[in-house]
Amino acid sequence: MKLYTNHFSPNCRKIIGVAAHAGQSIEQEFVDLFKGAQRQPDFLAINPNGKVPVLVDGDTTLWESNAITCYVAGKAESDLWPKSNQRYDILRWMFWEANHWSRAVGTVIGQKIFNADNPDQAIIDKGIADFRTFAAVLDAHLANRNFVSGDGLTVADFAIAVWLGYTQVCELPTDEFRHIGAWHDRLNALPAWRELHPPQPKAA
Ligand SMILES: N[C@@H](CCC(=O)N[C@@H](CS)C(=O)NCC(=O)O)C(=O)O
């Protein structure tokens, strides 16, 4: 099983965290996004969108990080992707993550990391405003539960929480949301989570 990945990418990091927690070994091939490797013909042949992550496992080629995350947990027969109707609730939060949460934080990452030499403050402000809107939804949801879906950890926790690793570099106002903070502390108790060190701009 090979993951085409980049360590700056939160969408890649959610898969690496899930694989580590589920005990699924996964080979990693670095794709240099800063040098445009994602737009080369050999990469476009496995993902015509020109984006990481991409997973290749035998005859299976998958793009879209949340699909890959479920595939990896499923292959490991992990409770992170339970074989029950809870999957629909998990998918609800994965779609929420893809449509709202990741876009808010991703907007800020785009400026602070990928446009670090010339960031657009108006775009950053919009991303932070959107972050506050959706963080309020997540915070209320987590007020009386330990994890995003059901009673235990699932792929949804990894998919959503990975964006909090960018709190410092993106100056996200996460400390305004105490239930999110408590949930993140629970994740930080997990070795597979702690090993996903948040990336720093220009660090690599
Ligand atoms: N919805 C996709 C988003 C993939 C995505 O935006 N990947 C970014 C890195 S996080 C990327 O490859 N950016 C490079 C580019 O767009 O040129 C997923 O969840 O996999």
XYZ file of N, CA, C and O and ligand atoms in Angstrom:
836
model
N 0.850 -1.188 0.000
C 0.000 0.000 0.000
C 0.891 1.244 0.000
O 1.713 1.409 0.900
N 0.752 2.099 -1.020
C 1.625 3.274 -1.097
C 0.798 4.555 -1.082
O -0.186 4.666 -1.817
N 1.234 5.494 -0.233
C 0.564 6.788 -0.142
C 1.462 7.854 -0.744
O 2.599 8.032 -0.313
N 0.949 8.544 -1.752
C 1.632 9.706 -2.306
C 1.238 10.879 -1.422
O 0.038 11.198 -1.302
N 2.231 11.517 -0.808
C 1.939 12.395 0.318
C 2.901 13.572 0.378
O 3.946 13.584 -0.282
N 2.512 14.549 1.183
C 3.384 15.689 1.466
C 3.169 16.046 2.934
O 2.025 16.163 3.376
N 4.245 16.251 3.676
C 4.094 16.410 5.129
C 3.459 17.736 5.528
O 3.075 17.906 6.674
N 3.370 18.715 4.622
C 2.658 19.953 4.946
C 1.139 19.770 4.860
O 0.387 20.600 5.324
N 0.712 18.702 4.208
C -0.700 18.553 3.849
C -1.518 17.909 4.968
O -1.288 16.751 5.326
N -2.503 18.627 5.501
C -3.360 18.018 6.531
C -4.137 16.827 5.987
O -4.365 15.847 6.712
N -4.521 16.887 4.722
C -5.295 15.775 4.155
C -4.463 14.492 4.107
O -5.008 13.387 4.231
N -3.156 14.636 3.928
C -2.282 13.463 3.972
C -2.075 13.005 5.405
O -2.042 11.797 5.691
N -1.944 13.969 6.306
C -1.610 13.641 7.692
C -2.742 12.884 8.383
O -2.517 12.052 9.262
N -3.984 13.117 7.985
C -5.085 12.367 8.616
C -4.937 10.876 8.301
O -5.192 10.019 9.155
N -4.477 10.561 7.095
C -4.310 9.157 6.696
C -3.142 8.521 7.449
O -3.240 7.385 7.933
N -2.053 9.274 7.584
C -0.876 8.752 8.281
C -1.225 8.472 9.748
O -0.835 7.449 10.317
N -2.004 9.358 10.351
C -2.431 9.147 11.747
C -3.328 7.940 11.896
O -3.146 7.123 12.815
N -4.287 7.788 11.006
C -5.204 6.645 11.069
C -4.436 5.343 10.844
O -4.639 4.357 11.566
N -3.531 5.333 9.873
C -2.752 4.112 9.602
C -1.929 3.734 10.826
O -1.889 2.558 11.219
N -1.304 4.725 11.467
C -0.485 4.448 12.652
C -1.360 3.899 13.780
O -1.016 2.908 14.425
N -2.499 4.533 14.006
C -3.362 4.097 15.105
C -3.937 2.702 14.840
O -4.086 1.897 15.763
N -4.249 2.418 13.581
C -4.862 1.133 13.226
C -3.814 0.036 13.034
O -4.165 -1.122 12.785
N -2.543 0.396 13.075
C -1.480 -0.596 12.892
C -1.346 -1.067 11.461
O -0.912 -2.189 11.195
N -1.713 -0.202 10.526
C -1.634 -0.541 9.098
C -0.353 0.072 8.520
O -0.215 1.302 8.492
N 0.569 -0.773 8.069
C 1.793 -0.195 7.519
C 1.507 0.364 6.128
O 0.693 -0.181 5.372
N 2.167 1.456 5.844
C 1.864 2.166 4.606
C 3.159 2.823 4.117
O 3.840 3.497 4.891
N 3.510 2.536 2.890
C 4.712 3.140 2.311
C 4.373 4.572 1.893
O 3.273 4.829 1.396
N 5.306 5.480 2.118
C 5.027 6.873 1.761
C 5.962 7.348 0.654
O 7.165 7.133 0.733
N 5.381 7.975 -0.365
C 6.199 8.599 -1.424
C 5.938 10.100 -1.411
O 4.804 10.547 -1.592
N 6.990 10.855 -1.188
C 6.878 12.310 -1.050
C 6.608 12.965 -2.406
O 7.281 12.688 -3.390
N 5.616 13.826 -2.445
C 5.292 14.601 -3.651
C 5.613 16.058 -3.336
O 5.015 16.648 -2.424
N 6.565 16.641 -4.057
C 7.012 18.002 -3.743
C 6.058 19.019 -4.366
O 6.185 19.402 -5.534
N 5.094 19.472 -3.556
C 4.076 20.406 -4.054
C 4.684 21.754 -4.408
O 4.204 22.441 -5.315
N 5.728 22.149 -3.687
C 6.347 23.453 -3.961
C 7.031 23.450 -5.337
O 7.173 24.492 -5.958
N 7.451 22.260 -5.778
C 8.112 22.175 -7.086
C 7.150 21.754 -8.185
O 7.550 21.510 -9.320
N 5.863 21.609 -7.869
C 4.865 21.296 -8.898
C 4.819 19.841 -9.324
O 4.297 19.525 -10.402
N 5.338 18.938 -8.475
C 5.340 17.510 -8.853
C 3.923 16.985 -9.064
O 3.715 16.027 -9.826
N 2.954 17.619 -8.423
C 1.554 17.164 -8.540
C 0.947 17.467 -9.909
O -0.128 16.990 -10.226
N 1.663 18.270 -10.690
C 1.144 18.604 -12.033
C 1.915 17.897 -13.142
O 1.701 18.157 -14.322
N 2.808 16.997 -12.766
C 3.561 16.234 -13.776
C 2.692 15.092 -14.322
O 1.842 14.550 -13.596
N 2.905 14.715 -15.582
C 2.049 13.699 -16.212
C 1.969 12.387 -15.444
O 0.887 11.786 -15.350
N 3.094 11.943 -14.856
C 3.050 10.650 -14.146
C 2.158 10.738 -12.910
O 1.457 9.780 -12.565
N 2.136 11.909 -12.261
C 1.253 12.046 -11.102
C -0.200 12.232 -11.547
O -1.129 11.637 -10.969
N -0.407 13.028 -12.599
C -1.781 13.253 -13.084
C -2.426 11.944 -13.553
O -3.653 11.816 -13.554
N -1.594 10.962 -13.904
C -2.130 9.662 -14.331
C -2.800 8.933 -13.161
O -3.722 8.137 -13.372
N -2.360 9.221 -11.920
C -3.012 8.569 -10.769
C -4.029 9.494 -10.094
O -4.929 9.029 -9.410
N -3.883 10.799 -10.258
C -4.913 11.727 -9.783
C -5.004 12.908 -10.736
O -4.213 13.855 -10.653
N -5.984 12.896 -11.633
C -6.101 13.971 -12.624
C -6.411 15.329 -12.004
O -6.323 16.358 -12.676
N -6.761 15.339 -10.697
C -6.977 16.613 -10.001
C -5.661 17.301 -9.655
O -5.650 18.473 -9.282
N -4.567 16.551 -9.721
C -3.273 17.147 -9.396
C -3.129 17.504 -7.932
O -2.594 18.569 -7.599
N -3.602 16.623 -7.055
C -3.525 16.886 -5.611
C -3.153 15.619 -4.856
O -3.475 14.513 -5.290
N -2.475 15.832 -3.718
C -2.251 14.731 -2.773
C -3.349 14.793 -1.724
O -3.929 15.865 -1.503
N -3.675 13.695 -1.066
C -3.062 12.375 -1.140
C -3.662 11.511 -2.256
O -4.780 11.750 -2.692
N -2.844 10.500 -2.635
C -3.340 9.415 -3.490
C -2.846 8.113 -2.879
O -1.680 8.027 -2.460
N -3.713 7.115 -2.828
C -3.329 5.797 -2.330
C -3.369 4.806 -3.484
O -4.340 4.787 -4.257
N -2.297 4.005 -3.587
C -2.295 2.914 -4.558
C -2.093 1.618 -3.776
O -1.124 1.473 -3.026
N -3.057 0.707 -3.912
C -2.992 -0.583 -3.219
C -3.380 -1.653 -4.226
O -4.569 -1.871 -4.488
N -2.366 -2.299 -4.834
C -2.659 -3.274 -5.888
C -3.382 -2.590 -7.033
O -2.911 -1.591 -7.572
N -4.567 -3.116 -7.367
C -5.338 -2.561 -8.485
C -6.171 -1.341 -8.075
O -6.853 -0.749 -8.902
N -6.154 -1.015 -6.799
C -6.972 0.087 -6.300
C -6.171 1.386 -6.272
O -5.102 1.440 -5.668
N -6.696 2.397 -6.944
C -6.120 3.738 -6.831
C -7.228 4.652 -6.327
O -8.306 4.712 -6.917
N -6.939 5.338 -5.207
C -7.958 6.193 -4.592
C -7.399 7.586 -4.385
O -6.273 7.728 -3.903
N -8.184 8.597 -4.723
C -7.879 9.940 -4.237
C -9.081 10.407 -3.430
O -10.093 9.727 -3.389
N -8.952 11.555 -2.781
C -9.858 12.104 -1.748
C -9.499 11.473 -0.401
O -9.716 10.281 -0.152
N -8.961 12.329 0.446
C -8.378 11.860 1.706
C -9.375 11.114 2.593
O -8.996 10.141 3.252
N -10.617 11.557 2.629
C -11.553 10.882 3.538
C -11.893 9.474 3.045
O -12.056 8.554 3.852
N -11.989 9.306 1.725
C -12.204 7.958 1.185
C -11.001 7.071 1.512
O -11.153 5.906 1.920
N -9.810 7.632 1.369
C -8.589 6.861 1.651
C -8.526 6.493 3.133
O -8.175 5.366 3.512
N -8.896 7.450 3.982
C -8.871 7.217 5.430
C -9.763 6.035 5.803
O -9.370 5.146 6.573
N -10.970 6.015 5.247
C -11.899 4.907 5.525
C -11.338 3.595 4.974
O -11.442 2.539 5.614
N -10.753 3.651 3.793
C -10.190 2.449 3.160
C -9.090 1.853 4.040
O -9.063 0.637 4.284
N -8.187 2.710 4.520
C -7.055 2.237 5.319
C -7.555 1.627 6.635
O -7.122 0.546 7.046
N -8.500 2.315 7.294
C -9.039 1.773 8.560
C -9.813 0.485 8.299
O -9.746 -0.467 9.089
N -10.541 0.444 7.185
C -11.298 -0.759 6.833
C -10.386 -1.932 6.540
O -10.647 -3.059 6.953
N -9.306 -1.674 5.848
C -8.356 -2.738 5.509
C -7.739 -3.321 6.782
O -7.459 -4.513 6.853
N -7.550 -2.454 7.788
C -6.977 -2.915 9.060
C -8.048 -3.514 9.971
O -7.721 -3.923 11.095
N -9.312 -3.525 9.505
C -10.431 -4.025 10.332
C -10.492 -3.261 11.656
O -10.741 -3.848 12.724
N -10.246 -1.968 11.579
C -10.176 -1.149 12.790
C -11.554 -0.624 13.185
O -12.389 -0.306 12.328
N -11.755 -0.459 14.505
C -12.988 0.160 15.011
C -13.086 1.627 14.628
O -14.134 2.242 14.829
N -12.000 2.182 14.117
C -12.064 3.575 13.650
C -13.083 3.736 12.528
O -13.564 4.829 12.260
N -13.383 2.621 11.834
C -14.375 2.621 10.735
C -15.302 1.435 10.997
O -15.183 0.368 10.395
N -16.233 1.602 11.959
C -17.017 0.455 12.432
C -17.944 -0.103 11.362
O -18.457 0.627 10.516
N -18.139 -1.424 11.443
C -19.033 -2.080 10.472
C -20.460 -1.984 10.982
O -21.055 -2.980 11.384
N -21.031 -0.801 10.995
C -22.400 -0.606 11.493
C -22.965 0.662 10.853
O -22.255 1.394 10.148
N -24.233 0.927 11.174
C -24.861 2.133 10.631
C -24.252 3.422 11.173
O -24.582 4.506 10.704
N -23.367 3.280 12.158
C -22.660 4.472 12.640
C -21.855 5.110 11.510
O -21.531 6.294 11.559
N -21.554 4.324 10.482
C -20.803 4.865 9.349
C -21.477 6.105 8.750
O -20.811 7.009 8.280
N -22.803 6.137 8.781
C -23.490 7.291 8.173
C -23.258 8.547 8.992
O -23.113 9.646 8.447
N -23.223 8.385 10.309
C -22.937 9.532 11.175
C -21.491 9.992 10.972
O -21.203 11.191 10.911
N -20.589 9.007 10.858
C -19.185 9.342 10.620
C -19.053 10.085 9.292
O -18.372 11.112 9.197
N -19.755 9.582 8.272
C -19.680 10.234 6.956
C -20.235 11.654 7.006
O -19.727 12.556 6.348
N -21.283 11.842 7.800
C -21.828 13.199 7.960
C -20.717 14.165 8.374
O -20.538 15.238 7.791
N -19.934 13.743 9.375
C -18.875 14.633 9.862
C -17.707 14.717 8.888
O -17.035 15.750 8.802
N -17.473 13.652 8.141
C -16.397 13.710 7.133
C -16.770 14.678 5.999
O -15.924 15.417 5.489
N -18.049 14.674 5.608
C -18.477 15.626 4.566
C -18.447 17.057 5.109
O -18.077 18.002 4.404
N -18.847 17.204 6.377
C -18.778 18.522 7.025
C -17.339 19.022 7.022
O -17.058 20.178 6.709
N -16.436 18.118 7.370
C -15.004 18.466 7.384
C -14.536 18.906 5.998
O -13.831 19.910 5.849
N -14.950 18.138 4.968
C -14.474 18.441 3.620
C -15.073 19.745 3.075
O -14.403 20.495 2.358
N -16.330 20.005 3.428
C -17.018 21.149 2.836
C -16.843 22.456 3.594
O -16.871 23.524 2.973
N -16.733 22.389 4.908
C -16.728 23.620 5.708
C -15.425 23.823 6.489
O -14.745 24.819 6.331
N -15.130 22.845 7.340
C -14.015 22.966 8.279
C -12.671 23.073 7.552
O -11.887 23.987 7.787
N -12.416 22.134 6.630
C -11.125 22.131 5.943
C -10.979 23.353 5.040
O -9.884 23.876 4.867
N -12.084 23.816 4.505
C -11.981 24.999 3.633
C -11.608 26.232 4.427
O -10.828 27.069 3.969
N -12.194 26.364 5.634
C -11.885 27.521 6.476
C -10.395 27.531 6.824
O -9.682 28.504 6.573
N -9.910 26.414 7.378
C -8.497 26.366 7.786
C -7.590 26.346 6.556
O -6.538 26.996 6.531
N -8.022 25.609 5.522
C -7.211 25.518 4.305
C -6.972 26.879 3.670
O -5.901 27.136 3.095
N -7.961 27.761 3.762
C -7.810 29.115 3.235
C -6.649 29.833 3.930
O -5.827 30.498 3.288
N -6.569 29.655 5.246
C -5.507 30.315 6.011
C -4.157 29.640 5.715
O -3.141 30.316 5.534
N -4.159 28.308 5.641
C -2.914 27.587 5.320
C -2.376 28.038 3.965
O -1.174 28.243 3.787
N -3.279 28.223 3.011
C -2.872 28.639 1.667
C -2.052 29.918 1.709
O -1.040 30.053 1.003
N -2.470 30.860 2.556
C -1.753 32.133 2.652
C -0.521 32.039 3.541
O 0.546 32.525 3.195
N -0.677 31.383 4.705
C 0.408 31.381 5.695
C 1.549 30.441 5.336
O 2.682 30.654 5.757
N 1.246 29.373 4.607
C 2.299 28.414 4.262
C 2.648 28.495 2.777
O 3.798 28.722 2.419
N 1.621 28.351 1.934
C 1.926 28.254 0.502
C 2.118 29.621 -0.158
O 2.639 29.707 -1.260
N 1.667 30.695 0.508
C 1.897 32.052 -0.017
C 2.596 32.884 1.053
O 2.309 34.080 1.214
N 3.485 32.214 1.787
C 4.078 32.824 2.994
C 4.842 34.113 2.688
O 4.943 34.989 3.548
N 5.358 34.259 1.480
C 6.136 35.465 1.161
C 5.247 36.675 0.893
O 5.705 37.815 0.978
N 3.989 36.424 0.529
C 3.118 37.541 0.167
C 1.667 37.237 0.564
O 0.765 37.235 -0.281
N 1.408 36.978 1.853
C 0.051 36.563 2.258
C -0.966 37.691 2.117
O -0.644 38.854 2.335
N -2.193 37.308 1.754
C -3.282 38.281 1.578
C -4.100 38.299 2.870
O -4.811 37.334 3.184
N -4.030 39.404 3.607
C -4.666 39.466 4.929
C -6.187 39.353 4.831
O -6.833 38.780 5.716
N -6.781 39.873 3.755
C -8.246 39.803 3.617
C -8.697 38.344 3.486
O -9.725 37.937 4.060
N -7.914 37.544 2.766
C -8.246 36.124 2.614
C -8.072 35.401 3.959
O -8.906 34.577 4.357
N -7.009 35.761 4.678
C -6.787 35.161 6.006
C -7.957 35.508 6.927
O -8.491 34.631 7.630
N -8.378 36.762 6.922
C -9.478 37.188 7.813
C -10.761 36.423 7.512
O -11.496 36.033 8.423
N -11.025 36.179 6.230
C -12.233 35.412 5.845
C -12.121 33.969 6.360
O -13.080 33.399 6.882
N -10.933 33.381 6.213
C -10.733 32.015 6.697
C -10.922 31.926 8.207
O -11.552 30.984 8.713
N -10.410 32.909 8.937
C -10.547 32.910 10.404
C -12.019 33.098 10.794
O -12.522 32.441 11.719
N -12.730 33.951 10.078
C -14.157 34.162 10.373
C -14.939 32.871 10.137
O -15.798 32.481 10.944
N -14.633 32.181 9.045
C -15.301 30.900 8.759
C -14.927 29.852 9.805
O -15.766 29.041 10.224
N -13.663 29.866 10.221
C -13.238 28.934 11.269
C -14.097 29.133 12.514
O -14.591 28.164 13.108
N -14.295 30.405 12.929
C -15.092 30.668 14.134
C -16.524 30.148 13.959
O -17.091 29.544 14.874
N -17.099 30.340 12.780
C -18.481 29.894 12.524
C -18.599 28.386 12.719
O -19.493 27.895 13.427
N -17.684 27.634 12.116
C -17.810 26.178 12.152
C -17.256 25.583 13.454
O -17.752 24.549 13.914
N -16.283 26.262 14.051
C -15.790 25.800 15.357
C -16.913 25.872 16.389
O -16.999 25.015 17.287
N -17.781 26.867 16.274
C -18.900 26.973 17.220
C -19.824 25.761 17.091
O -20.335 25.238 18.100
N -20.017 25.276 15.872
C -20.856 24.086 15.643
C -20.207 22.859 16.281
O -20.848 22.088 17.006
N -18.933 22.680 16.029
C -18.218 21.519 16.570
C -18.144 21.595 18.094
O -18.329 20.593 18.791
N -17.887 22.789 18.609
C -17.766 22.967 20.060
C -19.073 22.585 20.763
O -19.055 21.876 21.778
N -20.197 23.012 20.211
C -21.498 22.677 20.816
C -21.731 21.165 20.742
O -22.233 20.547 21.692
N -21.339 20.560 19.631
C -21.509 19.115 19.466
C -20.685 18.341 20.498
O -21.124 17.297 21.003
N -19.496 18.851 20.807
C -18.583 18.143 21.713
C -18.848 18.460 23.182
O -18.167 17.924 24.066
N -19.851 19.308 23.447
C -20.097 19.738 24.833
C -20.423 18.556 25.741
O -20.068 18.557 26.915
N -21.106 17.561 25.223
C -21.524 16.449 26.097
C -21.116 15.097 25.523
O -21.818 14.110 25.688
N -19.987 15.069 24.824
C -19.482 13.777 24.318
C -17.955 13.839 24.232
O -17.369 14.915 24.123
N -17.334 12.665 24.245
C -15.870 12.611 24.228
C -15.289 12.607 22.823
O -14.160 13.041 22.615
N -16.058 12.063 21.860
C -15.551 11.947 20.498
C -16.627 12.411 19.519
O -17.799 12.547 19.885
N -16.258 12.611 18.276
C -17.177 13.218 17.306
C -18.385 12.331 17.031
O -19.519 12.802 16.946
N -18.168 11.029 16.914
C -19.273 10.118 16.587
C -19.263 8.927 17.544
O -18.222 8.265 17.695
N -20.412 8.677 18.162
C -20.512 7.516 19.053
C -19.677 7.709 20.316
O -19.340 8.827 20.699
N -19.330 6.574 20.942
C -18.641 6.639 22.236
C -17.125 6.523 22.119
O -16.411 6.678 23.113
N -16.644 6.177 20.922
C -15.200 5.941 20.789
C -14.604 6.728 19.633
O -15.297 7.411 18.872
N -13.316 6.592 19.532
C -12.564 7.259 18.475
C -12.944 6.687 17.108
O -13.085 5.473 16.962
N -13.090 7.533 16.105
C -13.331 7.066 14.730
C -12.469 7.878 13.754
O -11.819 8.856 14.146
N -12.547 7.493 12.488
C -11.810 8.238 11.458
C -12.227 9.710 11.430
O -11.436 10.578 11.051
N -13.460 10.003 11.848
C -13.926 11.398 11.824
C -13.110 12.271 12.769
O -12.830 13.440 12.463
N -12.713 11.722 13.930
C -11.895 12.505 14.859
C -10.572 12.900 14.202
O -10.128 14.041 14.307
N -9.949 11.928 13.538
C -8.679 12.222 12.874
C -8.880 13.257 11.762
O -8.104 14.211 11.639
N -9.914 13.054 10.955
C -10.121 13.938 9.801
C -10.353 15.384 10.234
O -9.872 16.322 9.593
N -11.071 15.556 11.329
C -11.396 16.925 11.770
C -10.255 17.526 12.582
O -9.847 18.667 12.362
N -9.714 16.739 13.512
C -8.736 17.306 14.448
C -7.406 17.619 13.788
O -6.645 18.450 14.293
N -7.115 16.981 12.657
C -5.806 17.216 12.046
C -5.604 18.701 11.723
O -4.484 19.218 11.773
N -6.689 19.402 11.487
C -6.581 20.828 11.141
C -6.159 21.657 12.339
O -5.633 22.766 12.170
N -6.373 21.152 13.550
C -5.970 21.904 14.746
C -4.449 21.931 14.900
O -3.916 22.752 15.638
N -3.767 21.038 14.212
C -2.304 21.055 14.220
C -1.736 22.322 13.599
O -0.544 22.591 13.713
N -2.587 23.083 12.949
C -2.154 24.315 12.273
C -2.520 25.554 13.093
O -2.425 26.674 12.600
N -2.935 25.324 14.344
C -3.360 26.435 15.209
C -2.284 27.506 15.318
O -2.553 28.695 15.143
N -1.063 27.041 15.603
C 0.001 28.007 15.847
C 0.388 28.751 14.563
O 0.369 29.978 14.523
N 0.672 27.997 13.528
C 1.167 28.633 12.298
C 0.092 29.505 11.648
O 0.396 30.522 11.021
N -1.168 29.126 11.818
C -2.278 29.894 11.211
C -2.938 30.856 12.199
O -3.867 31.566 11.827
N -2.468 30.848 13.432
C -3.058 31.710 14.476
C -4.577 31.523 14.553
O -5.340 32.492 14.551
N -4.985 30.273 14.621
C -6.415 29.961 14.735
C -6.869 30.233 16.169
O -6.160 29.874 17.114
N -8.059 30.809 16.347
C -8.522 31.128 17.710
C -9.142 29.915 18.410
O -10.267 29.969 18.923
N -8.395 28.820 18.456
C -8.957 27.584 19.031
C -9.221 27.716 20.530
O -10.099 27.024 21.065
N -8.481 28.599 21.208
C -8.684 28.707 22.664
C -10.029 29.345 23.026
O -10.401 29.378 24.203
N -10.766 29.813 22.029
C -12.118 30.328 22.311
C -13.140 29.182 22.451
O -14.292 29.428 22.798
N -12.708 27.953 22.169
C -13.655 26.832 22.090
C -13.188 25.718 23.034
O -12.400 24.859 22.667
N -13.708 25.749 24.278
C -13.114 24.886 25.313
C -13.446 23.413 25.120
O -12.655 22.548 25.482
N -14.602 23.092 24.532
C -14.915 21.668 24.325
C -14.021 21.083 23.228
O -13.612 19.924 23.313
N -13.737 21.881 22.226
C -12.771 21.440 21.199
C -11.409 21.226 21.851
O -10.711 20.236 21.572
N -11.029 22.122 22.746
C -9.739 21.992 23.440
C -9.663 20.705 24.254
O -8.650 19.993 24.218
N -10.750 20.394 24.963
C -10.761 19.180 25.796
C -10.690 17.930 24.922
O -10.006 16.946 25.250
N -11.393 17.965 23.810
C -11.367 16.839 22.847
C -9.968 16.673 22.266
O -9.446 15.551 22.168
N -9.329 17.779 21.906
C -7.979 17.719 21.353
C -7.003 17.157 22.393
O -6.102 16.388 22.056
N -7.210 17.512 23.670
C -6.369 16.943 24.739
C -6.534 15.422 24.801
O -5.570 14.696 25.023
N -7.778 14.941 24.601
C -8.006 13.477 24.615
C -7.239 12.821 23.469
O -6.650 11.758 23.622
N -7.234 13.476 22.304
C -6.496 12.914 21.166
C -4.994 12.950 21.430
O -4.259 12.034 21.051
N -4.541 14.005 22.067
C -3.109 14.119 22.339
C -2.607 13.053 23.298
O -1.399 12.850 23.428
N -3.526 12.370 23.967
C -3.125 11.249 24.827
C -2.784 10.011 23.991
O -2.229 9.038 24.511
N -3.108 10.028 22.708
C -2.871 8.858 21.843
C -1.508 8.970 21.169
O -1.217 9.985 20.525
N -0.666 7.927 21.268
C 0.659 8.004 20.628
C 0.581 8.321 19.138
O 1.344 9.154 18.638
N -0.342 7.672 18.414
C -0.411 7.886 16.960
C -0.736 9.343 16.640
O -0.336 9.859 15.595
N -1.457 9.973 17.558
C -1.813 11.376 17.327
C -0.642 12.291 17.652
O -0.313 13.217 16.898
N -0.006 12.019 18.787
C 1.110 12.875 19.216
C 2.236 12.873 18.190
O 2.935 13.860 18.023
N 2.400 11.730 17.481
C 3.483 11.648 16.505
C 3.235 12.500 15.272
O 4.129 12.750 14.475
N 1.995 12.952 15.088
C 1.687 13.828 13.953
C 2.059 15.263 14.315
O 1.205 16.109 14.493
N 3.342 15.535 14.440
C 3.759 16.875 14.852
C 3.258 17.909 13.853
O 3.395 17.718 12.653
N 2.720 19.012 14.349
C 2.266 20.030 13.404
C 3.429 20.607 12.614
O 4.498 20.851 13.174
N 3.268 20.789 11.333
C 4.340 21.331 10.517
C 4.510 22.840 10.748
O 3.574 23.516 11.130
N 5.684 23.313 10.523
C 5.966 24.745 10.623
C 6.275 25.288 9.236
O 6.803 24.571 8.394
N 5.969 26.568 8.979
C 6.258 27.120 7.657
C 7.766 27.122 7.401
O 8.543 27.452 8.290
N 8.140 26.760 6.203
C 9.539 26.782 5.766
C 10.431 25.880 6.617
O 11.628 26.062 6.657
N 9.832 24.937 7.353
C 10.622 24.109 8.249
C 11.335 22.995 7.505
O 12.316 22.467 7.984
N 10.820 22.630 6.363
C 11.415 21.477 5.672
C 11.839 21.843 4.272
O 11.405 22.841 3.736
N -10.502 17.132 -1.150
C -9.145 16.699 -1.344
C -8.229 17.918 -1.211
C -6.815 17.588 -1.660
C -5.945 18.823 -1.576
O -6.414 19.970 -1.636
N -4.632 18.568 -1.486
C -3.698 19.643 -1.383
C -2.785 19.397 -0.183
S -3.698 19.389 1.339
C -2.837 19.705 -2.633
O -2.429 18.684 -3.151
N -2.522 20.911 -3.101
C -1.641 21.110 -4.211
C -2.272 21.797 -5.375
O -3.500 22.032 -5.353
O -1.536 22.116 -6.331
C -8.784 15.613 -0.318
O -9.388 15.599 0.762
O -7.939 14.767 -0.616
